[in-house]
Every structure is written in C-alpha cells, then in structure tokens.
Short mmCIF file of N, CA and C in Angstrom, two decimals:
data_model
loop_
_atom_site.label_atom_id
_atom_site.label_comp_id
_atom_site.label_asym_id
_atom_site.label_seq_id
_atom_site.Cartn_x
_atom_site.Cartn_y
_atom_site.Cartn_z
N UNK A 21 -9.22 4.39 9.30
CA UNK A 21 -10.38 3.56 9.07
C UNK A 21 -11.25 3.60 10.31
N UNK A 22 -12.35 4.00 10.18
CA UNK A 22 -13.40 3.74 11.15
C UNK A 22 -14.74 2.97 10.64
N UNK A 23 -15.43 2.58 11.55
CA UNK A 23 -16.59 1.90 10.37
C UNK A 23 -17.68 2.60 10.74
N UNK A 24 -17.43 3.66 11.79
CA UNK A 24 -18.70 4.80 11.74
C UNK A 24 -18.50 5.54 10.53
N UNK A 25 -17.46 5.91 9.81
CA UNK A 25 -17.82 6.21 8.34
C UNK A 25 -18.31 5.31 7.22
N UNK A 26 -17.86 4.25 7.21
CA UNK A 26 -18.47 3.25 5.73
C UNK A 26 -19.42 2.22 6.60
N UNK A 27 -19.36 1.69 7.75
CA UNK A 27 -19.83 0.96 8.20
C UNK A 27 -18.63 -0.56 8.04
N UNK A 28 -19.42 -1.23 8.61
CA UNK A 28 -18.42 -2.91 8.47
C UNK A 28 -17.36 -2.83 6.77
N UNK A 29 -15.98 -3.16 7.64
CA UNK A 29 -15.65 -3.58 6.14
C UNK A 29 -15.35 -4.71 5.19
N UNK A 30 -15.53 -4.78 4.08
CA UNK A 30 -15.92 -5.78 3.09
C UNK A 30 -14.56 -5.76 1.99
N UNK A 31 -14.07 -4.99 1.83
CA UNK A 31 -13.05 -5.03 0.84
C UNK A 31 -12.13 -3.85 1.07
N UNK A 32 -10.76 -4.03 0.90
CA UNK A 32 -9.61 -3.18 0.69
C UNK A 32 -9.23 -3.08 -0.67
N UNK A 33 -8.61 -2.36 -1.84
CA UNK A 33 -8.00 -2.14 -2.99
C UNK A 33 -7.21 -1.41 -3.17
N UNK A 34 -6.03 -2.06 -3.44
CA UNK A 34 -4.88 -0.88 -3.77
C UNK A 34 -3.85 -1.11 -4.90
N UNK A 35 -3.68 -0.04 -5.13
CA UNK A 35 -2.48 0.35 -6.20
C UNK A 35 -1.66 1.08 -6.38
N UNK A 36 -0.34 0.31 -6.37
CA UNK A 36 0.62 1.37 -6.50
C UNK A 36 2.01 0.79 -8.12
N UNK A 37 2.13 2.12 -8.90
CA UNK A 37 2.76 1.28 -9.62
C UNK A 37 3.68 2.28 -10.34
N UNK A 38 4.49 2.29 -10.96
CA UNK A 38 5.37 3.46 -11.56
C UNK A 38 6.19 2.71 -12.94
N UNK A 39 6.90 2.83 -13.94
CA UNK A 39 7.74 2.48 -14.35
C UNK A 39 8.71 3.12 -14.95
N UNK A 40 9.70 2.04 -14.33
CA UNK A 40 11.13 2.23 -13.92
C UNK A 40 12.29 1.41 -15.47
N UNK A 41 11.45 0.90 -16.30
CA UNK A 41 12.20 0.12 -17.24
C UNK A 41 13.49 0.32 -18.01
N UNK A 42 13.78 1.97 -18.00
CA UNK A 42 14.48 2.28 -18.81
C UNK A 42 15.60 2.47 -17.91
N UNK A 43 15.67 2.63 -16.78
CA UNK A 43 16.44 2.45 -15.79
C UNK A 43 17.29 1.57 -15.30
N UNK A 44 18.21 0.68 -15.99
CA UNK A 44 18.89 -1.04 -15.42
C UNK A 44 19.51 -0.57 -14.83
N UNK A 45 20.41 0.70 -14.26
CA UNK A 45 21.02 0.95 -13.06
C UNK A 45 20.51 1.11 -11.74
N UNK A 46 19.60 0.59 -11.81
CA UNK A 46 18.11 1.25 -10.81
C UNK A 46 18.15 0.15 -10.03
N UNK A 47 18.28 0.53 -8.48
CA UNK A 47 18.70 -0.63 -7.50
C UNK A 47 17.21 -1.98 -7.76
N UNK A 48 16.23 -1.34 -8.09
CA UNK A 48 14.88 -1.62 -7.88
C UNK A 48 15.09 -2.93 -9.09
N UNK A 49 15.81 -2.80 -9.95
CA UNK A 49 15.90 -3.35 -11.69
C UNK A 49 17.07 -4.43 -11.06
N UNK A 50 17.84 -4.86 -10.34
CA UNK A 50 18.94 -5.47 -10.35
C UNK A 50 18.76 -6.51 -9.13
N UNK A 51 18.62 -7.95 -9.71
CA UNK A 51 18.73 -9.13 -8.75
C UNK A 51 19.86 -9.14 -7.57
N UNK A 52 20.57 -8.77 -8.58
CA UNK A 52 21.95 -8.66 -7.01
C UNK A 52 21.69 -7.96 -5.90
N UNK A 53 21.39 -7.06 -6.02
CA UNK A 53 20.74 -5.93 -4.95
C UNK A 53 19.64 -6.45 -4.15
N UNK A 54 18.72 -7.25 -4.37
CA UNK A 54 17.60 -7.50 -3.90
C UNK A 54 16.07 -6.89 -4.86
N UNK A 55 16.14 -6.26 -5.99
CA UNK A 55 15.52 -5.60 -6.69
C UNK A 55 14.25 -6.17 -6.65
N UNK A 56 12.99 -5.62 -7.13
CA UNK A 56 11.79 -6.01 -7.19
C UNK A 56 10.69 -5.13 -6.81
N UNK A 57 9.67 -5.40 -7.24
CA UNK A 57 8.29 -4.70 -6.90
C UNK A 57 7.79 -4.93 -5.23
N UNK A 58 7.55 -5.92 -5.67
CA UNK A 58 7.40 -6.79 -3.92
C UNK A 58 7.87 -6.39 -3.03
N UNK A 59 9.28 -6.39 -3.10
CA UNK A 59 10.02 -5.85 -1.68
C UNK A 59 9.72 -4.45 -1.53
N UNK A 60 10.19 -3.62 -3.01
CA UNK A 60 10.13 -2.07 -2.56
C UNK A 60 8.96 -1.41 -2.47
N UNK A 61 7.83 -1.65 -3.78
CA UNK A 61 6.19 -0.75 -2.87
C UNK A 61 5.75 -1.87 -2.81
N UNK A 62 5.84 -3.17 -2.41
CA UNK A 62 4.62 -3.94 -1.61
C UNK A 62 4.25 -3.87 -0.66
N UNK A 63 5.73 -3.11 0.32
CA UNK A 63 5.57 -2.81 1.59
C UNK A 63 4.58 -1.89 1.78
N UNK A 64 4.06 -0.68 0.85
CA UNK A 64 3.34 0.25 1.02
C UNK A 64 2.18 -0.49 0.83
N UNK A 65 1.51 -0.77 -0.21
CA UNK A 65 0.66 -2.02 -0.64
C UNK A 65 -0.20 -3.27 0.88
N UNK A 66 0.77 -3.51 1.27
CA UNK A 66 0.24 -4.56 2.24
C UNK A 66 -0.09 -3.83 3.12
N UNK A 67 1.57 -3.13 3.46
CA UNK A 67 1.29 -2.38 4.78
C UNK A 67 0.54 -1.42 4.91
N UNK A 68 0.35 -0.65 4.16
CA UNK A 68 -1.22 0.17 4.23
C UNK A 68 -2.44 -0.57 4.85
N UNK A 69 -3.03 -1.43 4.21
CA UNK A 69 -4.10 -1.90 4.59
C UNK A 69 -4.14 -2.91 5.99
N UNK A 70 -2.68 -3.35 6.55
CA UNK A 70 -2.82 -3.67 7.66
C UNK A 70 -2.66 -2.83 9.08
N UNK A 71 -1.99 -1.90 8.29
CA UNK A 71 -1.60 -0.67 9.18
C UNK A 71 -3.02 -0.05 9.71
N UNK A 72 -4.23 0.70 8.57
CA UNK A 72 -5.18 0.66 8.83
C UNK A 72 -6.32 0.09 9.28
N UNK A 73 -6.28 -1.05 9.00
CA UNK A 73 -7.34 -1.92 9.97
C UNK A 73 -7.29 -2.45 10.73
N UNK A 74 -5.52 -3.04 11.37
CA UNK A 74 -5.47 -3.37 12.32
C UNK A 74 -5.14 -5.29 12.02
N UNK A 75 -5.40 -5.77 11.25
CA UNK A 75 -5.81 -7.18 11.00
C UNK A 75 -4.24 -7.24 9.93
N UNK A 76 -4.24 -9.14 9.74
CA UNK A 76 -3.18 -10.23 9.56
C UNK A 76 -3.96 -10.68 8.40
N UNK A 77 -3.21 -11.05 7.12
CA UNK A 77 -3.76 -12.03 6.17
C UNK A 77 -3.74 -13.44 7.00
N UNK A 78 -5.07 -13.85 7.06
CA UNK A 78 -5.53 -15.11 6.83
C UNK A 78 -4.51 -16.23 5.82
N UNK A 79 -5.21 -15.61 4.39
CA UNK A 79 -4.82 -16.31 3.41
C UNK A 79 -4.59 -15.82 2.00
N UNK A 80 -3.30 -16.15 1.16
CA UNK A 80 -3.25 -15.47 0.33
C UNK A 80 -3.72 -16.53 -0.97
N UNK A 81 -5.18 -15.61 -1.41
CA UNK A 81 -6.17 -16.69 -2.75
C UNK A 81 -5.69 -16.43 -3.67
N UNK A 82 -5.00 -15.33 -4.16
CA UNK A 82 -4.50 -15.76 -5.88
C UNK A 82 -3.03 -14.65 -5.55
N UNK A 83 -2.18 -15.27 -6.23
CA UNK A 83 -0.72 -14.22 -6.50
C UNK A 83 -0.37 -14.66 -8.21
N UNK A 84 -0.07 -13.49 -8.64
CA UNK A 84 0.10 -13.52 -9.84
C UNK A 84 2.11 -12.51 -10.40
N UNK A 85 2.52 -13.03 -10.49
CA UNK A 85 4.35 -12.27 -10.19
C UNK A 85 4.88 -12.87 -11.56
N UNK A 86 5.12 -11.46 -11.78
CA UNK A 86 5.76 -11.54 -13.31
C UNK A 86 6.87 -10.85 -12.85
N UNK A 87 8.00 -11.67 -13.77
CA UNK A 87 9.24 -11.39 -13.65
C UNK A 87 10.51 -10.73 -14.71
N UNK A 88 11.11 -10.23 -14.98
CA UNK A 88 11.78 -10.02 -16.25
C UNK A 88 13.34 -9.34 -15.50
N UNK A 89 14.39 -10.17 -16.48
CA UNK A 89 15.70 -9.88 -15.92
C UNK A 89 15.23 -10.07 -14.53
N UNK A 90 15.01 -11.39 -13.50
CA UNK A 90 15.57 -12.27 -12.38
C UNK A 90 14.94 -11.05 -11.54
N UNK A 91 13.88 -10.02 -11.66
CA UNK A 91 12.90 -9.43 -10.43
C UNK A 91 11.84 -9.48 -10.56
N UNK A 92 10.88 -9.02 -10.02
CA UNK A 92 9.42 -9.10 -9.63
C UNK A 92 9.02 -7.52 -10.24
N UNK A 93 8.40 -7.20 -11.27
CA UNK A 93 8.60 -6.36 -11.97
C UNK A 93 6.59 -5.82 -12.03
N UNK A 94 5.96 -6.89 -11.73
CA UNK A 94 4.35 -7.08 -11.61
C UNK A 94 3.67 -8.10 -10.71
N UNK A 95 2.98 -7.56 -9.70
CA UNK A 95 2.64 -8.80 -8.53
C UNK A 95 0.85 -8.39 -8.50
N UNK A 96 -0.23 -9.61 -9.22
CA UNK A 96 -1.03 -8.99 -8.38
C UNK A 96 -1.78 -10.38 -7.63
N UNK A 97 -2.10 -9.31 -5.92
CA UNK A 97 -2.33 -10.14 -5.28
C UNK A 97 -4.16 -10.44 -4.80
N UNK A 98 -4.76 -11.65 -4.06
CA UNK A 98 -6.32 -11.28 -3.13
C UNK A 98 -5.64 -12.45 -2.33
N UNK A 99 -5.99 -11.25 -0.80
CA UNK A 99 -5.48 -12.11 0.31
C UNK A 99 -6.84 -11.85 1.26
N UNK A 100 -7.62 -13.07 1.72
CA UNK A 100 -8.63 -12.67 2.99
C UNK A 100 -8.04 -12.38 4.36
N UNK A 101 -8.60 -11.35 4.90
CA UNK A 101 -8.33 -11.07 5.93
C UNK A 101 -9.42 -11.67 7.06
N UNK A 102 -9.43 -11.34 8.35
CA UNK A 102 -10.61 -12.30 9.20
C UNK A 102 -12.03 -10.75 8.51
N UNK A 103 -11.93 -9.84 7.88
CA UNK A 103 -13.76 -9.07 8.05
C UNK A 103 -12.94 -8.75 6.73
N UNK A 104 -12.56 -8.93 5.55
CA UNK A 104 -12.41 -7.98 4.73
C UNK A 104 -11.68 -9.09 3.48
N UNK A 105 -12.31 -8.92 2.23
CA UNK A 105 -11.08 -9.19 0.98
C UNK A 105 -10.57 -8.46 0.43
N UNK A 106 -8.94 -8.61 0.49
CA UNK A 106 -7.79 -7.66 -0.16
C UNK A 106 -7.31 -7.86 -1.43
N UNK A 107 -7.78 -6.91 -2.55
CA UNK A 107 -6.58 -6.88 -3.92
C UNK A 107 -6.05 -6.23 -3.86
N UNK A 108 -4.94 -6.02 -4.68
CA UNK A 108 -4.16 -5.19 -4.79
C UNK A 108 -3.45 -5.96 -5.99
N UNK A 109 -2.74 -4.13 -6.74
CA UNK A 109 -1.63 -4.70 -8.03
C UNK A 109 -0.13 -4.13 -7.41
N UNK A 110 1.00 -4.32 -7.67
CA UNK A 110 2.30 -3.31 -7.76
C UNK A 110 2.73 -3.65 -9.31
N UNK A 111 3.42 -2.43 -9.51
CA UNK A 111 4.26 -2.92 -11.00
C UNK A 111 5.25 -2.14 -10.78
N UNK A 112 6.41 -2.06 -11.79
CA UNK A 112 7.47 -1.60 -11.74
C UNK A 112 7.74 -1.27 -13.48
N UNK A 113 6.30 -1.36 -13.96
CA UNK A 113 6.45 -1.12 -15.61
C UNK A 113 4.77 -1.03 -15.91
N UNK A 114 4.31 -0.21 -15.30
CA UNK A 114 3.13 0.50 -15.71
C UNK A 114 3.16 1.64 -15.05
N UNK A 115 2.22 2.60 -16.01
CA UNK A 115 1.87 4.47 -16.03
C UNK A 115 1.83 4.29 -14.26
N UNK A 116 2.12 5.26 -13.72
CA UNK A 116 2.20 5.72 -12.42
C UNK A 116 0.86 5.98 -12.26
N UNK A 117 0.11 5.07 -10.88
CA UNK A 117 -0.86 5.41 -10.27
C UNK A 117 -0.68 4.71 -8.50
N UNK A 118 -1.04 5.46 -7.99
CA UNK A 118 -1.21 5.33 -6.49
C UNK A 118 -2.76 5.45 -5.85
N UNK A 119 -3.30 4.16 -5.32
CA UNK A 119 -4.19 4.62 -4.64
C UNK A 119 -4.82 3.61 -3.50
N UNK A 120 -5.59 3.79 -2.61
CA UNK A 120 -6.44 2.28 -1.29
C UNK A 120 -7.50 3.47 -1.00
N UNK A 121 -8.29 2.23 -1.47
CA UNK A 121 -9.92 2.22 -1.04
C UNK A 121 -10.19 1.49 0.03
N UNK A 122 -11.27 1.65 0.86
CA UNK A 122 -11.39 0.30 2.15
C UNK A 122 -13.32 1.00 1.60
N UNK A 123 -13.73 -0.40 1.16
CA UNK A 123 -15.18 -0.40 0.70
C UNK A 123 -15.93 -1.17 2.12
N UNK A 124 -16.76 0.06 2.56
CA UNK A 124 -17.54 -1.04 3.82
C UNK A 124 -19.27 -0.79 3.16
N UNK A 125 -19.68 -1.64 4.06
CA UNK A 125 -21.23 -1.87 3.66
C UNK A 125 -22.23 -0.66 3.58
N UNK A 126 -21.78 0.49 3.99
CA UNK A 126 -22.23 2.29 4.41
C UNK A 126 -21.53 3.09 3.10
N UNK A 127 -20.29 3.24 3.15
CA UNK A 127 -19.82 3.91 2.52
C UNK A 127 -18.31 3.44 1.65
N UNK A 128 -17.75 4.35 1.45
CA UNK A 128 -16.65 4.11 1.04
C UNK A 128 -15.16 5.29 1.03
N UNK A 129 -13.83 4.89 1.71
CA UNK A 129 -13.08 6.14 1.78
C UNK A 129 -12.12 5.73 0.59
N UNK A 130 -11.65 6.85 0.05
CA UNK A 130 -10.65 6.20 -0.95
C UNK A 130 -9.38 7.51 -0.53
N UNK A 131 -8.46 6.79 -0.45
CA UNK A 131 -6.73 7.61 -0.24
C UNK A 131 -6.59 7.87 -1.36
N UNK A 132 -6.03 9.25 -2.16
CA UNK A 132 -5.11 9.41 -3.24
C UNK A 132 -3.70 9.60 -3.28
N UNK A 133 -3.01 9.62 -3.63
CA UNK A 133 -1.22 9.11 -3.49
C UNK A 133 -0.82 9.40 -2.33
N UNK A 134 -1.30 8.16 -1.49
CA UNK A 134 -1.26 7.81 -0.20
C UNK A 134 0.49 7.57 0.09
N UNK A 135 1.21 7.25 -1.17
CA UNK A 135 2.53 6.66 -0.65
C UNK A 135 3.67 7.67 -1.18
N UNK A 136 3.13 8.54 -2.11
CA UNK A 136 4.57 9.23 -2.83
C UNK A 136 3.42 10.75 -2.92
N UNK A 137 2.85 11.36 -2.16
CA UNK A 137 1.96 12.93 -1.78
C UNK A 137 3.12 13.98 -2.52
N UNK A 138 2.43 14.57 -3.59
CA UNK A 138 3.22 15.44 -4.36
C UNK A 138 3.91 15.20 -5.61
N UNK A 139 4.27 13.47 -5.43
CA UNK A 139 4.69 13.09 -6.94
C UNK A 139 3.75 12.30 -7.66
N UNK A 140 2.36 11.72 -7.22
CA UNK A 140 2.00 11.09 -8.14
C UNK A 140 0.79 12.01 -7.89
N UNK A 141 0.58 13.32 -7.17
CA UNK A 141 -0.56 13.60 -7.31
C UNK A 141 -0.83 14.50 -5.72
N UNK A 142 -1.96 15.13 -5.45
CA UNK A 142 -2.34 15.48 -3.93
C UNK A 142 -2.54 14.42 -3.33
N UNK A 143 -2.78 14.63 -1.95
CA UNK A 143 -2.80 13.83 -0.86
C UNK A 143 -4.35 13.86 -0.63
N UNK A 144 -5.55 12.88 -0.61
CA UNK A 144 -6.87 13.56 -0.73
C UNK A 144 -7.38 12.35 -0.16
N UNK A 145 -8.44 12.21 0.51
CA UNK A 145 -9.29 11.52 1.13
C UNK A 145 -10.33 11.88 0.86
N UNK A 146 -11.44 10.80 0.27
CA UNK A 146 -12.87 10.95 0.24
C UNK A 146 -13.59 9.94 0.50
N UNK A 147 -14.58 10.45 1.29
CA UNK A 147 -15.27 9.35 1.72
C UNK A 147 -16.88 10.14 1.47
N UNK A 148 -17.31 8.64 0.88
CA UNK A 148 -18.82 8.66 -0.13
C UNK A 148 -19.38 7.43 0.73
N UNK A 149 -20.76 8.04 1.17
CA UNK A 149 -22.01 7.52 1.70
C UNK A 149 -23.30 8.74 1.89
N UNK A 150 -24.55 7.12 2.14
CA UNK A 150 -25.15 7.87 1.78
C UNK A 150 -26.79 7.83 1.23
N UNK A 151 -27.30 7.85 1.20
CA UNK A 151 -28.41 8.06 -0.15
C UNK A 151 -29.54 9.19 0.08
N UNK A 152 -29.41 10.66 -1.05
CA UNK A 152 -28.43 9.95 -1.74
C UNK A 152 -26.91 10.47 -1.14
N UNK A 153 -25.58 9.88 -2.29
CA UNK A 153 -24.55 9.79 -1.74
C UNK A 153 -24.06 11.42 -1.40
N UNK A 154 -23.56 11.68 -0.45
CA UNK A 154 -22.67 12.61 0.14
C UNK A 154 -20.95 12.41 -0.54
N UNK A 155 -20.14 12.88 -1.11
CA UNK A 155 -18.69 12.82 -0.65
C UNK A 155 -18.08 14.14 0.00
N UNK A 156 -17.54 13.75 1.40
CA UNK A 156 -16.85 14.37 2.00
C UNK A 156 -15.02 14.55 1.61
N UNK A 157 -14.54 15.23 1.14
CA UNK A 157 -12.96 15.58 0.69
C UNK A 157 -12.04 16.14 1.95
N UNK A 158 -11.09 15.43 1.96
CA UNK A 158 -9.98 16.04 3.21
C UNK A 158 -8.74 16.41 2.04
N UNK A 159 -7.85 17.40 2.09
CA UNK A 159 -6.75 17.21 1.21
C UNK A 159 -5.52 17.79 2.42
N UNK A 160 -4.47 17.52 1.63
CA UNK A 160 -3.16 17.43 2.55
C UNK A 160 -2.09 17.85 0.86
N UNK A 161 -2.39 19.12 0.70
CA UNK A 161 -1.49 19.64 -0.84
C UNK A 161 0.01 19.75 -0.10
N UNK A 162 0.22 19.76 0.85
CA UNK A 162 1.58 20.05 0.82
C UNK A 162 2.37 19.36 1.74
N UNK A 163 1.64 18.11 2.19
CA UNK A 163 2.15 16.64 3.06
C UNK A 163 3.64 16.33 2.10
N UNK A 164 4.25 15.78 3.28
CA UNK A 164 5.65 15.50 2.50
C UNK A 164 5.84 14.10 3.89
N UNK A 165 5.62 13.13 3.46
CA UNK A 165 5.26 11.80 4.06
C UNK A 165 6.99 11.45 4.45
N UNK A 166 7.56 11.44 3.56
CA UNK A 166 9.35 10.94 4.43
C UNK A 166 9.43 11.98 5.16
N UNK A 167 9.38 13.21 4.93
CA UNK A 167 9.90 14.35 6.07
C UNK A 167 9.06 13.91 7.46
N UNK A 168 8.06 13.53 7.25
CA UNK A 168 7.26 13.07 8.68
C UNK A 168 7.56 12.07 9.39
N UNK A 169 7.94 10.93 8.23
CA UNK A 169 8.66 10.17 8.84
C UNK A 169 10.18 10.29 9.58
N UNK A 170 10.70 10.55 8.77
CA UNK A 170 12.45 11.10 9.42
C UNK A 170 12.22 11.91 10.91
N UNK A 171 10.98 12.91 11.31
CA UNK A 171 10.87 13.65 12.41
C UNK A 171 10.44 12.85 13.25
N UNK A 172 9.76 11.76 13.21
CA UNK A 172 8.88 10.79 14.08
C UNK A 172 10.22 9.75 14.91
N UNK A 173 11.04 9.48 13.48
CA UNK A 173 11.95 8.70 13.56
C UNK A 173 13.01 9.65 15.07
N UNK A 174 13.75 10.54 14.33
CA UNK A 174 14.60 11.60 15.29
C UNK A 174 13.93 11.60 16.96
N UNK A 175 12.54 11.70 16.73
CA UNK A 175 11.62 12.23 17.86
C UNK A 175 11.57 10.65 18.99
N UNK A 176 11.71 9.62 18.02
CA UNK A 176 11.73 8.44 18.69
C UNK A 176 13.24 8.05 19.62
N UNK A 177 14.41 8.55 18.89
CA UNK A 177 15.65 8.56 19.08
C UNK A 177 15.50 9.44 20.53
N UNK A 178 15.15 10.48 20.01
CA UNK A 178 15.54 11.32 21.36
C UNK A 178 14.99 11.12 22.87
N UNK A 179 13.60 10.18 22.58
CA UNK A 179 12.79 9.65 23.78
C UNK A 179 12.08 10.91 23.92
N UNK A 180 11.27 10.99 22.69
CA UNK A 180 10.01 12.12 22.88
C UNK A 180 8.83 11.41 22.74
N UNK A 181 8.88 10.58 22.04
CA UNK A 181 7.75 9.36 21.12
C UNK A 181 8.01 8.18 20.77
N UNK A 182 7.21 7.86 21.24
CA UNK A 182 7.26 5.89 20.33
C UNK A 182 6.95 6.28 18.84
N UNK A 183 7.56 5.23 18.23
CA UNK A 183 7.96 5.71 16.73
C UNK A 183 6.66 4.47 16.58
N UNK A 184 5.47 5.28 15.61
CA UNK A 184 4.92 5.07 15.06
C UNK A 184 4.15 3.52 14.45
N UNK A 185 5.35 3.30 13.85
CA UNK A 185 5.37 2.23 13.31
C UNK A 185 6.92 0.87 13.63
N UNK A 186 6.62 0.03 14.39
CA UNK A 186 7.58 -0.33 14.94
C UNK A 186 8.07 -1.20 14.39
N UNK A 187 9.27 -1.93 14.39
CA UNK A 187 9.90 -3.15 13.74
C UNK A 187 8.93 -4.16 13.67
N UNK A 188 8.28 -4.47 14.47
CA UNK A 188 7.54 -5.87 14.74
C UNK A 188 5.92 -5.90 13.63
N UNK A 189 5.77 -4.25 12.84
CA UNK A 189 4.65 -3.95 11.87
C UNK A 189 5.20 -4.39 10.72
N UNK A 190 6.71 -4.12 10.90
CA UNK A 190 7.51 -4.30 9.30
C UNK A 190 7.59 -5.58 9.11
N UNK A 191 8.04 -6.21 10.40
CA UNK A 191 7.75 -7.90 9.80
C UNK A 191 6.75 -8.60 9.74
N UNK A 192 6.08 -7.86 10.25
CA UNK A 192 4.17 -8.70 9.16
C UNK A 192 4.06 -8.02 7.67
N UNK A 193 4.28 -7.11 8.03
CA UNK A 193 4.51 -6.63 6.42
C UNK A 193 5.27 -7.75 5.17
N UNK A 194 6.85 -7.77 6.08
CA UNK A 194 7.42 -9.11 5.54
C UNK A 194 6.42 -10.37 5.70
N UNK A 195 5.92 -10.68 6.34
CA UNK A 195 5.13 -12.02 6.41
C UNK A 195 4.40 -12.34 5.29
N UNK A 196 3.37 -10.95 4.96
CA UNK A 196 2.77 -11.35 4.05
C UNK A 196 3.36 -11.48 2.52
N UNK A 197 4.46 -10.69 2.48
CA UNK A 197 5.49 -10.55 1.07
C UNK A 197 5.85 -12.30 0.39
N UNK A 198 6.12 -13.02 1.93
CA UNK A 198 6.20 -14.22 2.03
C UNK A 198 5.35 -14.88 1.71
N UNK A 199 4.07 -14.69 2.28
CA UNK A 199 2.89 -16.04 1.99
C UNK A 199 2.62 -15.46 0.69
N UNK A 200 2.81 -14.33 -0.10
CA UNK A 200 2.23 -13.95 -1.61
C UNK A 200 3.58 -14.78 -2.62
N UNK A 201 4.75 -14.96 -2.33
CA UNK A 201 5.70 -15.68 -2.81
C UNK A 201 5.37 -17.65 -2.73
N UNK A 202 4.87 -17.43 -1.66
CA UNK A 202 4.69 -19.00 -1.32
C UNK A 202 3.34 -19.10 -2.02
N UNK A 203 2.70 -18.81 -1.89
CA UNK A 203 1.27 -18.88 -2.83
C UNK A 203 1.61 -18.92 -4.50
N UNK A 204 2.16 -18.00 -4.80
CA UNK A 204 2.68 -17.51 -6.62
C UNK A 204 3.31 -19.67 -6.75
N UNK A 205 4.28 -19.77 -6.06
CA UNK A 205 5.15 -20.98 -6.15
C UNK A 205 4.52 -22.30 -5.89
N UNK A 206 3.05 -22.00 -5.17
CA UNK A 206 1.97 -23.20 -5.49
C UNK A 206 1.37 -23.26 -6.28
N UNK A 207 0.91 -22.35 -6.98
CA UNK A 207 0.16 -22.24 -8.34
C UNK A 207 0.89 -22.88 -9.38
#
C-alpha cells in the first residue's frame, strides 16, 4: 500500500471464502479442535489489511457470525480503522473466492488470490487511476506463498533475517478476531 498510487485511503474490502461442508472430518468443521472460519482465514482477512497499512481496528461496527454444528462457518465483518473503513466476509460454505481491495481517493489496487496463489486463481495486482482511468497489472503465476513463508521462517532460524511477520502481528490479528466476537455477542 502506498498512497502515491490511490492517494489517501478510504476503504479496505476483502474476501476470502471456500466450502468445506461436505467435509465433517475437516479439522476446520469440528468444535473440539477449535474449528471455524474466524480462526482459520480470518487471520488472512484481518491480517492482510493490517499488515498492509500498518494501522489497529479502532472499532468493530457490525459482526454478523453464523454458526452450524458449534463453528463459525460465516462471519461478516465493518471495523473503522483511524484513515480507513474495513469490510470484509469469510465463509466456510460459499463458492471459493479470494480477494482485498484498499480504495483511496486517486485510485484503487485490488489483490487477486492474495491468500491461496494457484488454487483459487493467479496472483495479480491492479491498480486503476486516473482520468481517464489507467489499470496497471503486476502478476506473480507461479508464487507459492507457504513455500515463501517456510524459507523466511528457516532463514529466521538460522539468523539470516528477521522473520517477517512476528508473533506480536499475530496477536493483533488475534485482537481483532476478539473484538469481532465481542461485538457479534453485543448485538
């Protein structure tokens, strides 16, 4: 995210969703385990858009969590951030789509299967501004996002690199999983 491409930003949107229904052996499908939407791609979901901009939910304005067999199976959330409002859906029982937009007042970039590159689709970035509009395309056809991770990870072990993304990102990540649970349970 830069805002010399879109300019100031105004809104984040994302989606990530797959279904898994026919699956009850599926760690994702089973309360005992910890199962749910929330926990397993919300992390991608939140953490995307905080990862990229840098910023903390404020406040989470609407959570919506549907449940079936004792998990979180559909969550959708709008959380303000301090320069930006965030939606987003996850499901765990709708057609597979992956995607985050960050809409600024200039332009707009949109990620395509930002979280699973190769299974729900290419890896593609476009960013549209303009008038009239320009879109510029980046693609990444043969990104393989865990393998990058696992090398970053190893590379961190060995004391080549600070790993990326550190424990202390994952638990804001958790934070907000939290205030979207605590919000759903005030409504």
């Amino acid at each position: 995210y830069d805002e010399g491409h879109i300019g100031a930003l105004v809104r984040v949107d994302c989606a990530f969703s797959f279904d898994n229904r026919a699956d009850t052996d599926n760690i994702r499908n089973r309360p005992e385990t910890g199962g749910g939407g929330l926990a397993d791609i919300g992390v991608y979901a939140f953490g995307a858009a905080r990862f990229v901009t840098g910023q903390e939910p404020i406040e989470i304005t609407h959570a919506d969590i549907r449940e079936q067999n004792g998990v979180d199976v559909y969550a959708e959330v709008a959380a303000t951030f301090s320069s930006f409002l965030y939606t987003g859906m996850v499901s765990m029982r709708m057609f597979p789509r992956q995607d985050i937009t960050f809409h600024g007042e200039e332009g707009i970039m949109r990620l395509t299967a930002p979280f699973n590159a190769g299974v729900f689709g290419e890896a593609r970035l476009e960013w549209s501004k303009g008038n009239p509009m320009r879109v510029t395309t980046e693609r990444w056809p043969a990104v393989n996002q865990y393998k990058l991770q696992v090398e970053n990870f190893c590379a961190t072990v060995r004391g080549e690199a600070e790993y990326p993304c550190p424990m202390e990102f994952s638990r804001g990540t958790q934070a907000m999983i939290d205030m979207v649970w605590a919000a759903e349970r005030a409504s």
